PDB file of C-alpha atoms in Angstrom:
ATOM      1  CA  MET A   1      -0.018   0.307  -0.126  1.00  0.00           C
ATOM      2  CA  GLU A   2       1.242   3.494  -0.945  1.00  0.00           C
ATOM      3  CA  GLU A   3       3.033   5.378   2.015  1.00  0.00           C
ATOM      4  CA  LYS A   4       2.643   9.375   2.323  1.00  0.00           C
ATOM      5  CA  ARG A   5       4.421  11.677   4.558  1.00  0.00           C
ATOM      6  CA  ILE A   6       2.155  12.284   7.297  1.00  0.00           C
ATOM      7  CA  ASN A   7       1.634  16.186   6.662  1.00  0.00           C
ATOM      8  CA  LYS A   8       0.711  15.189   3.122  1.00  0.00           C
ATOM      9  CA  ALA A   9      -1.756  12.604   4.146  1.00  0.00           C
ATOM     10  CA  ILE A  10      -3.492  14.946   6.522  1.00  0.00           C
ATOM     11  CA  SER A  11      -3.386  17.766   3.602  1.00  0.00           C
ATOM     12  CA  ASP A  12      -4.866  15.193   1.212  1.00  0.00           C
ATOM     13  CA  THR A  13      -8.130  14.808   3.206  1.00  0.00           C
ATOM     14  CA  GLY A  14      -8.573  18.438   2.583  1.00  0.00           C
ATOM     15  CA  PHE A  15      -8.524  19.067   6.558  1.00  0.00           C
ATOM     16  CA  CYS A  16      -5.720  21.863   6.111  1.00  0.00           C
ATOM     17  CA  SER A  17      -2.655  22.758   4.027  1.00  0.00           C
ATOM     18  CA  ARG A  18       0.637  20.805   4.478  1.00  0.00           C
ATOM     19  CA  ARG A  19       2.205  23.946   6.435  1.00  0.00           C
ATOM     20  CA  ALA A  20      -0.763  23.782   8.709  1.00  0.00           C
ATOM     21  CA  ALA A  21      -0.384  20.235   9.328  1.00  0.00           C
ATOM     22  CA  ASP A  22       3.286  20.678  10.074  1.00  0.00           C
ATOM     23  CA  ALA A  23       2.178  23.049  12.607  1.00  0.00           C
ATOM     24  CA  PHE A  24      -0.273  20.524  14.084  1.00  0.00           C
ATOM     25  CA  ILE A  25       2.465  17.838  14.244  1.00  0.00           C
ATOM     26  CA  GLU A  26       5.189  20.281  15.874  1.00  0.00           C
ATOM     27  CA  LYS A  27       2.661  21.067  18.793  1.00  0.00           C
ATOM     28  CA  GLY A  28       1.919  17.300  19.110  1.00  0.00           C
ATOM     29  CA  ARG A  29      -1.751  17.414  18.173  1.00  0.00           C
ATOM     30  CA  VAL A  30      -1.460  14.574  15.760  1.00  0.00           C
ATOM     31  CA  THR A  31      -1.406  10.982  16.629  1.00  0.00           C
ATOM     32  CA  VAL A  32      -0.897   7.825  14.403  1.00  0.00           C
ATOM     33  CA  ASN A  33      -2.335   4.646  15.753  1.00  0.00           C
ATOM     34  CA  GLY A  34      -2.218   6.076  19.310  1.00  0.00           C
ATOM     35  CA  GLN A  35       1.251   7.526  19.075  1.00  0.00           C
ATOM     36  CA  VAL A  36       2.263  11.189  18.968  1.00  0.00           C
ATOM     37  CA  ALA A  37       3.375  11.580  15.145  1.00  0.00           C
ATOM     38  CA  VAL A  38       6.583  13.262  14.350  1.00  0.00           C
ATOM     39  CA  MET A  39       7.861  15.211  11.287  1.00  0.00           C
ATOM     40  CA  GLY A  40       8.538  12.856   8.223  1.00  0.00           C
ATOM     41  CA  LEU A  41       6.708  10.074   9.631  1.00  0.00           C
ATOM     42  CA  LYS A  42       5.133   7.935   6.740  1.00  0.00           C
ATOM     43  CA  VAL A  43       1.697   6.593   6.957  1.00  0.00           C
ATOM     44  CA  THR A  44      -0.948   4.575   4.740  1.00  0.00           C
ATOM     45  CA  LEU A  45      -4.618   4.467   4.461  1.00  0.00           C
ATOM     46  CA  GLU A  46      -4.715   1.914   7.140  1.00  0.00           C
ATOM     47  CA  ASP A  47      -3.135   3.982   9.561  1.00  0.00           C
ATOM     48  CA  ASP A  48      -5.516   5.709  12.330  1.00  0.00           C
ATOM     49  CA  ILE A  49      -4.696   9.433  12.112  1.00  0.00           C
ATOM     50  CA  ARG A  50      -6.124  11.875  14.318  1.00  0.00           C
ATOM     51  CA  VAL A  51      -5.644  15.503  14.871  1.00  0.00           C
ATOM     52  CA  ASP A  52      -6.835  16.548  18.547  1.00  0.00           C
ATOM     53  CA  GLY A  53      -8.184  13.285  18.999  1.00  0.00           C
ATOM     54  CA  LYS A  54     -10.554  13.532  15.830  1.00  0.00           C
ATOM     55  CA  ARG A  55      -9.997  10.701  12.994  1.00  0.00           C
ATOM     56  CA  ILE A  56      -9.488  12.111   9.524  1.00  0.00           C
ATOM     57  CA  ASP A  57     -10.056   9.621   7.004  1.00  0.00           C
ATOM     58  CA  HIS A  58     -12.659  11.498   4.759  1.00  0.00           C
ATOM     59  CA  LYS A  59     -11.349  12.758   1.379  1.00  0.00           C
ATOM     60  CA  PRO A  60     -13.784  15.122   0.169  1.00  0.00           C
ATOM     61  CA  PRO A  61     -14.481  16.430  -3.441  1.00  0.00           C
ATOM     62  CA  LEU A  62     -11.538  18.984  -4.316  1.00  0.00           C
ATOM     63  CA  VAL A  63     -12.914  22.423  -4.252  1.00  0.00           C
ATOM     64  CA  TYR A  64     -11.403  25.444  -6.003  1.00  0.00           C
ATOM     65  CA  ILE A  65     -13.410  28.720  -5.815  1.00  0.00           C
ATOM     66  CA  ALA A  66     -12.700  32.596  -6.599  1.00  0.00           C
ATOM     67  CA  LEU A  67     -14.046  34.895  -3.854  1.00  0.00           C
ATOM     68  CA  ASN A  68     -14.734  38.716  -4.390  1.00  0.00           C
ATOM     69  CA  LYS A  69     -13.497  39.340  -0.792  1.00  0.00           C
ATOM     70  CA  PRO A  70     -14.797  42.490   0.730  1.00  0.00           C
ATOM     71  CA  ARG A  71     -13.138  45.190   2.982  1.00  0.00           C
ATOM     72  CA  GLY A  72     -13.056  43.838   6.864  1.00  0.00           C
ATOM     73  CA  ILE A  73     -12.676  40.301   6.136  1.00  0.00           C
ATOM     74  CA  GLU A  74      -9.400  38.493   7.487  1.00  0.00           C
ATOM     75  CA  CYS A  75      -7.909  35.836   5.789  1.00  0.00           C
ATOM     76  CA  THR A  76      -7.789  33.397   8.244  1.00  0.00           C
ATOM     77  CA  THR A  77      -9.300  30.034   9.347  1.00  0.00           C
ATOM     78  CA  ASN A  78      -9.210  30.777  13.017  1.00  0.00           C
ATOM     79  CA  ARG A  79     -12.771  30.955  13.829  1.00  0.00           C
ATOM     80  CA  LYS A  80     -12.123  32.889  17.088  1.00  0.00           C
ATOM     81  CA  VAL A  81     -11.420  35.884  14.706  1.00  0.00           C
ATOM     82  CA  ARG A  82     -14.671  37.525  14.315  1.00  0.00           C
ATOM     83  CA  TYR A  83     -14.773  38.284  10.648  1.00  0.00           C
ATOM     84  CA  ASN A  84     -12.895  35.111   9.448  1.00  0.00           C
ATOM     85  CA  ILE A  85     -12.789  34.110   6.022  1.00  0.00           C
ATOM     86  CA  VAL A  86     -14.309  30.612   6.752  1.00  0.00           C
ATOM     87  CA  ASP A  87     -17.374  31.779   8.542  1.00  0.00           C
ATOM     88  CA  PHE A  88     -18.018  34.548   5.807  1.00  0.00           C
ATOM     89  CA  VAL A  89     -17.716  32.023   2.918  1.00  0.00           C
ATOM     90  CA  LYS A  90     -19.993  29.240   4.652  1.00  0.00           C
ATOM     91  CA  HIS A  91     -18.773  26.721   2.102  1.00  0.00           C
ATOM     92  CA  LYS A  92     -20.159  23.175   3.044  1.00  0.00           C
ATOM     93  CA  GLU A  93     -16.426  21.516   2.614  1.00  0.00           C
ATOM     94  CA  ARG A  94     -13.614  22.648   4.973  1.00  0.00           C
ATOM     95  CA  ILE A  95     -11.756  25.190   2.840  1.00  0.00           C
ATOM     96  CA  PHE A  96      -8.726  27.680   3.238  1.00  0.00           C
ATOM     97  CA  PRO A  97      -7.375  30.510   1.496  1.00  0.00           C
ATOM     98  CA  ILE A  98      -4.403  30.540  -0.926  1.00  0.00           C
ATOM     99  CA  GLY A  99      -2.119  33.270   0.378  1.00  0.00           C
ATOM    100  CA  ARG A 100      -3.548  36.219   1.703  1.00  0.00           C
ATOM    101  CA  LEU A 101      -5.309  39.605   0.971  1.00  0.00           C
ATOM    102  CA  ASP A 102      -5.267  42.335   3.823  1.00  0.00           C
ATOM    103  CA  LYS A 103      -8.182  42.856   6.093  1.00  0.00           C
ATOM    104  CA  ASP A 104      -8.174  46.477   4.567  1.00  0.00           C
ATOM    105  CA  SER A 105      -8.102  45.269   0.766  1.00  0.00           C
ATOM    106  CA  GLN A 106     -10.845  43.792  -1.323  1.00  0.00           C
ATOM    107  CA  GLY A 107     -11.048  41.790  -4.492  1.00  0.00           C
ATOM    108  CA  LEU A 108      -9.797  38.230  -5.840  1.00  0.00           C
ATOM    109  CA  LEU A 109      -8.922  35.476  -3.277  1.00  0.00           C
ATOM    110  CA  LEU A 110      -8.713  31.949  -4.021  1.00  0.00           C
ATOM    111  CA  LEU A 111      -9.730  29.290  -1.782  1.00  0.00           C
ATOM    112  CA  THR A 112      -9.560  25.613  -1.632  1.00  0.00           C
ATOM    113  CA  ASN A 113      -9.260  22.147   0.114  1.00  0.00           C
ATOM    114  CA  ASP A 114      -6.593  21.110  -2.101  1.00  0.00           C
ATOM    115  CA  GLY A 115      -3.418  21.414  -0.161  1.00  0.00           C
ATOM    116  CA  ASP A 116      -1.057  20.405  -2.937  1.00  0.00           C
ATOM    117  CA  ILE A 117      -2.101  23.177  -5.060  1.00  0.00           C
ATOM    118  CA  VAL A 118      -1.634  25.325  -2.093  1.00  0.00           C
ATOM    119  CA  ASN A 119       1.841  24.498  -1.689  1.00  0.00           C
ATOM    120  CA  LYS A 120       2.567  24.926  -5.706  1.00  0.00           C
ATOM    121  CA  ILE A 121       1.156  28.519  -5.657  1.00  0.00           C
ATOM    122  CA  LEU A 122       3.372  29.433  -2.509  1.00  0.00           C
ATOM    123  CA  ARG A 123       6.353  28.030  -3.714  1.00  0.00           C
ATOM    124  CA  ALA A 124       6.057  29.926  -6.699  1.00  0.00           C
ATOM    125  CA  ARG A 125       4.789  33.235  -5.217  1.00  0.00           C
ATOM    126  CA  ASN A 126       7.623  34.987  -6.495  1.00  0.00           C
ATOM    127  CA  ASN A 127       7.218  34.045 -10.003  1.00  0.00           C
ATOM    128  CA  HIS A 128       3.476  34.641 -10.812  1.00  0.00           C
ATOM    129  CA  GLU A 129       1.288  37.890 -11.579  1.00  0.00           C
ATOM    130  CA  LYS A 130      -1.190  39.561  -9.295  1.00  0.00           C
ATOM    131  CA  GLU A 131      -2.704  42.554 -10.614  1.00  0.00           C
ATOM    132  CA  TYR A 132      -4.268  45.477  -8.599  1.00  0.00           C
ATOM    133  CA  ILE A 133      -6.353  48.466  -8.930  1.00  0.00           C
ATOM    134  CA  VAL A 134      -5.292  51.106  -6.144  1.00  0.00           C
ATOM    135  CA  THR A 135      -6.580  54.475  -5.544  1.00  0.00           C
ATOM    136  CA  VAL A 136      -4.381  56.938  -3.489  1.00  0.00           C
ATOM    137  CA  ASN A 137      -5.056  60.096  -1.231  1.00  0.00           C
ATOM    138  CA  LYS A 138      -3.691  62.911  -3.741  1.00  0.00           C
ATOM    139  CA  PRO A 139      -3.030  63.324  -7.458  1.00  0.00           C
ATOM    140  CA  MET A 140      -0.121  61.248  -8.716  1.00  0.00           C
ATOM    141  CA  THR A 141       2.931  62.630 -10.257  1.00  0.00           C
ATOM    142  CA  GLU A 142       4.989  61.083 -12.852  1.00  0.00           C
ATOM    143  CA  ALA A 143       7.793  60.726 -10.339  1.00  0.00           C
ATOM    144  CA  PHE A 144       5.275  58.598  -8.287  1.00  0.00           C
ATOM    145  CA  LEU A 145       4.355  56.468 -11.096  1.00  0.00           C
ATOM    146  CA  ARG A 146       7.846  55.922 -12.261  1.00  0.00           C
ATOM    147  CA  GLY A 147       8.944  55.170  -8.593  1.00  0.00           C
ATOM    148  CA  MET A 148       6.101  52.516  -8.238  1.00  0.00           C
ATOM    149  CA  ALA A 149       7.337  50.848 -11.308  1.00  0.00           C
ATOM    150  CA  GLY A 150      11.060  50.539 -10.067  1.00  0.00           C
ATOM    151  CA  ARG A 151      12.767  49.061  -7.218  1.00  0.00           C
ATOM    152  CA  VAL A 152      11.280  50.330  -3.973  1.00  0.00           C
ATOM    153  CA  PRO A 153      13.294  49.783  -0.627  1.00  0.00           C
ATOM    154  CA  ILE A 154      11.010  48.293   1.834  1.00  0.00           C
ATOM    155  CA  LEU A 155      11.126  45.799   4.373  1.00  0.00           C
ATOM    156  CA  ASP A 156      15.059  45.750   4.298  1.00  0.00           C
ATOM    157  CA  THR A 157      14.945  44.812   0.606  1.00  0.00           C
ATOM    158  CA  LEU A 158      14.102  46.115  -2.676  1.00  0.00           C
ATOM    159  CA  THR A 159      10.948  44.998  -4.484  1.00  0.00           C
ATOM    160  CA  ARG A 160      10.848  43.763  -8.051  1.00  0.00           C
ATOM    161  CA  GLU A 161      10.188  45.924 -10.929  1.00  0.00           C
ATOM    162  CA  SER A 162       6.463  46.303 -11.340  1.00  0.00           C
ATOM    163  CA  GLN A 163       4.275  47.170 -14.340  1.00  0.00           C
ATOM    164  CA  VAL A 164       2.180  50.379 -13.462  1.00  0.00           C
ATOM    165  CA  GLU A 165      -0.334  52.059 -15.665  1.00  0.00           C
ATOM    166  CA  LYS A 166      -2.241  55.216 -14.735  1.00  0.00           C
ATOM    167  CA  LEU A 167      -5.777  55.195 -14.985  1.00  0.00           C
ATOM    168  CA  ASP A 168      -6.957  58.606 -13.547  1.00  0.00           C
ATOM    169  CA  ASP A 169      -5.512  61.359 -11.577  1.00  0.00           C
ATOM    170  CA  LYS A 170      -5.526  59.112  -8.403  1.00  0.00           C
ATOM    171  CA  THR A 171      -5.969  55.675  -9.450  1.00  0.00           C
ATOM    172  CA  PHE A 172      -3.363  53.206 -11.281  1.00  0.00           C
ATOM    173  CA  LYS A 173      -2.989  49.427 -11.803  1.00  0.00           C
ATOM    174  CA  ILE A 174      -0.018  47.658 -10.968  1.00  0.00           C
ATOM    175  CA  ILE A 175       1.054  44.113 -11.880  1.00  0.00           C
ATOM    176  CA  LEU A 176       3.623  42.607  -8.943  1.00  0.00           C
ATOM    177  CA  THR A 177       5.567  39.456  -9.225  1.00  0.00           C
ATOM    178  CA  GLN A 178       6.017  39.387  -5.439  1.00  0.00           C
ATOM    179  CA  GLY A 179       4.310  38.868  -2.250  1.00  0.00           C
ATOM    180  CA  LEU A 180       5.844  40.822   0.544  1.00  0.00           C
ATOM    181  CA  ASN A 181       3.848  41.902   3.431  1.00  0.00           C
ATOM    182  CA  ARG A 182       1.256  44.751   2.652  1.00  0.00           C
ATOM    183  CA  GLN A 183       3.682  45.508  -0.279  1.00  0.00           C
ATOM    184  CA  ILE A 184       1.575  48.069  -2.395  1.00  0.00           C
ATOM    185  CA  ARG A 185       0.801  49.959   0.643  1.00  0.00           C
ATOM    186  CA  ARG A 186       4.397  50.223   1.908  1.00  0.00           C
ATOM    187  CA  MET A 187       5.623  51.239  -1.608  1.00  0.00           C
ATOM    188  CA  THR A 188       2.817  54.047  -1.762  1.00  0.00           C
ATOM    189  CA  GLU A 189       4.010  55.159   1.727  1.00  0.00           C
ATOM    190  CA  TYR A 190       7.593  55.203   0.667  1.00  0.00           C
ATOM    191  CA  PHE A 191       6.805  58.115  -1.849  1.00  0.00           C
ATOM    192  CA  GLY A 192       4.515  60.077   0.439  1.00  0.00           C
ATOM    193  CA  TYR A 193       1.045  58.642  -0.583  1.00  0.00           C
ATOM    194  CA  LYS A 194      -1.658  56.608   1.115  1.00  0.00           C
ATOM    195  CA  VAL A 195      -3.806  53.652  -0.299  1.00  0.00           C
ATOM    196  CA  VAL A 196      -7.488  54.796  -0.134  1.00  0.00           C
ATOM    197  CA  THR A 197      -8.979  51.511  -1.936  1.00  0.00           C
ATOM    198  CA  LEU A 198      -6.819  48.510  -2.842  1.00  0.00           C
ATOM    199  CA  LYS A 199      -8.439  45.631  -5.165  1.00  0.00           C
ATOM    200  CA  ARG A 200      -6.948  42.612  -6.384  1.00  0.00           C
ATOM    201  CA  ILE A 201      -8.451  41.880  -9.941  1.00  0.00           C
ATOM    202  CA  ARG A 202      -6.510  39.011 -10.893  1.00  0.00           C
ATOM    203  CA  ILE A 203      -3.900  36.036  -9.766  1.00  0.00           C
ATOM    204  CA  MET A 204      -2.077  34.650 -12.944  1.00  0.00           C
ATOM    205  CA  ASN A 205      -4.947  33.492 -15.177  1.00  0.00           C
ATOM    206  CA  ILE A 206      -7.690  33.748 -12.815  1.00  0.00           C
ATOM    207  CA  HIS A 207      -9.623  37.172 -13.214  1.00  0.00           C
ATOM    208  CA  LEU A 208     -11.975  38.719 -10.790  1.00  0.00           C
ATOM    209  CA  GLY A 209     -14.368  39.896 -13.752  1.00  0.00           C
ATOM    210  CA  ASN A 210     -17.648  41.049 -12.849  1.00  0.00           C
ATOM    211  CA  LEU A 211     -18.110  38.723  -9.734  1.00  0.00           C
ATOM    212  CA  LYS A 212     -20.055  40.640  -7.456  1.00  0.00           C
ATOM    213  CA  LEU A 213     -18.598  41.868  -3.950  1.00  0.00           C
ATOM    214  CA  GLY A 214     -18.862  39.010  -1.380  1.00  0.00           C
ATOM    215  CA  ALA A 215     -20.080  36.514  -4.062  1.00  0.00           C
ATOM    216  CA  TYR A 216     -17.633  33.568  -5.022  1.00  0.00           C
ATOM    217  CA  ARG A 217     -17.835  30.831  -7.953  1.00  0.00           C
ATOM    218  CA  ASP A 218     -15.975  27.824  -9.048  1.00  0.00           C
ATOM    219  CA  LEU A 219     -13.058  27.674 -11.008  1.00  0.00           C
ATOM    220  CA  SER A 220     -13.887  26.348 -14.675  1.00  0.00           C
ATOM    221  CA  PRO A 221     -11.968  23.360 -15.854  1.00  0.00           C
ATOM    222  CA  LEU A 222     -10.055  25.597 -18.284  1.00  0.00           C
ATOM    223  CA  GLU A 223      -8.915  27.922 -15.630  1.00  0.00           C
ATOM    224  CA  LEU A 224      -7.690  25.065 -13.282  1.00  0.00           C
ATOM    225  CA  LYS A 225      -5.894  23.451 -16.195  1.00  0.00           C
ATOM    226  CA  THR A 226      -4.220  26.520 -17.168  1.00  0.00           C
ATOM    227  CA  LEU A 227      -3.433  27.266 -13.484  1.00  0.00           C
ATOM    228  CA  ASN A 228      -1.545  24.016 -12.971  1.00  0.00           C
ATOM    229  CA  ASP A 229       0.327  24.259 -16.321  1.00  0.00           C
ATOM    230  CA  LEU A 230       1.577  27.823 -15.122  1.00  0.00           C
ATOM    231  CA  LEU A 231       2.552  26.367 -11.869  1.00  0.00           C
ATOM    232  CA  ALA A 232       4.434  23.569 -13.505  1.00  0.00           C
ATOM    233  CA  ASP A 233       6.269  26.072 -15.559  1.00  0.00           C
ATOM    234  CA  SER A 234       7.162  28.162 -12.445  1.00  0.00           C
ATOM    235  CA  GLN A 235       8.550  24.973 -10.813  1.00  0.00           C
ATOM    236  CA  LYS A 236      10.673  24.404 -13.881  1.00  0.00           C
ATOM    237  CA  THR A 237      12.010  27.786 -13.524  1.00  0.00           C
ATOM    238  CA  ILE A 238      12.870  27.501 -10.032  1.00  0.00           C
ATOM    239  CA  GLU A 239      14.621  24.266 -10.320  1.00  0.00           C
ATOM    240  CA  ASP A 240      16.660  25.553 -13.323  1.00  0.00           C
TER     241      ASP A 240
END
């Protein structure tokens, strides 16, 4: 019978991502056949795997959804947080977000119960495009737009160059290939501006389109195939 590492076995059930499974294992919250699991342990389908005493052996259908997240919702599965993403979506399957979108930002967020694709996207986070529309608090200068397109010193590093397009006096579109913490907000603040609204409209090949605020939809088979193809290409680039 096929053996899997314990973190992948947990992830494959849709219970959580591999990263979250690692955290459960490190805290001693996972048991296999009554024994506390250790990192790297290999298991089979015949093993009794439990998290906090609850057996996890059901593999639900895989879910991939695109959500138009409103402002005020936090990208956390911690249901003790008042406005967490799980309670907001209320999906029948146990799903978790792929990456994050700030509480004060809105727009496209992908959620799934497929731990493998989460890991692939997180590994390739500096090799795929994310597109945003941003409104700032005052009219933009050409120097500001040039600066946002260049390498900006934030968080003790330099950002990658970005694609920037002016939409009106206070609004621009920006495409990032990086995922630094609150990156756009920190970049605009470096040049003396503040973000008024920030909306993500694309992640790789997945577009927000006309999806209503607060609504979600399933990814189409073509979207999912293209996404996996792009992730495979990103992995080859990383390995090369």
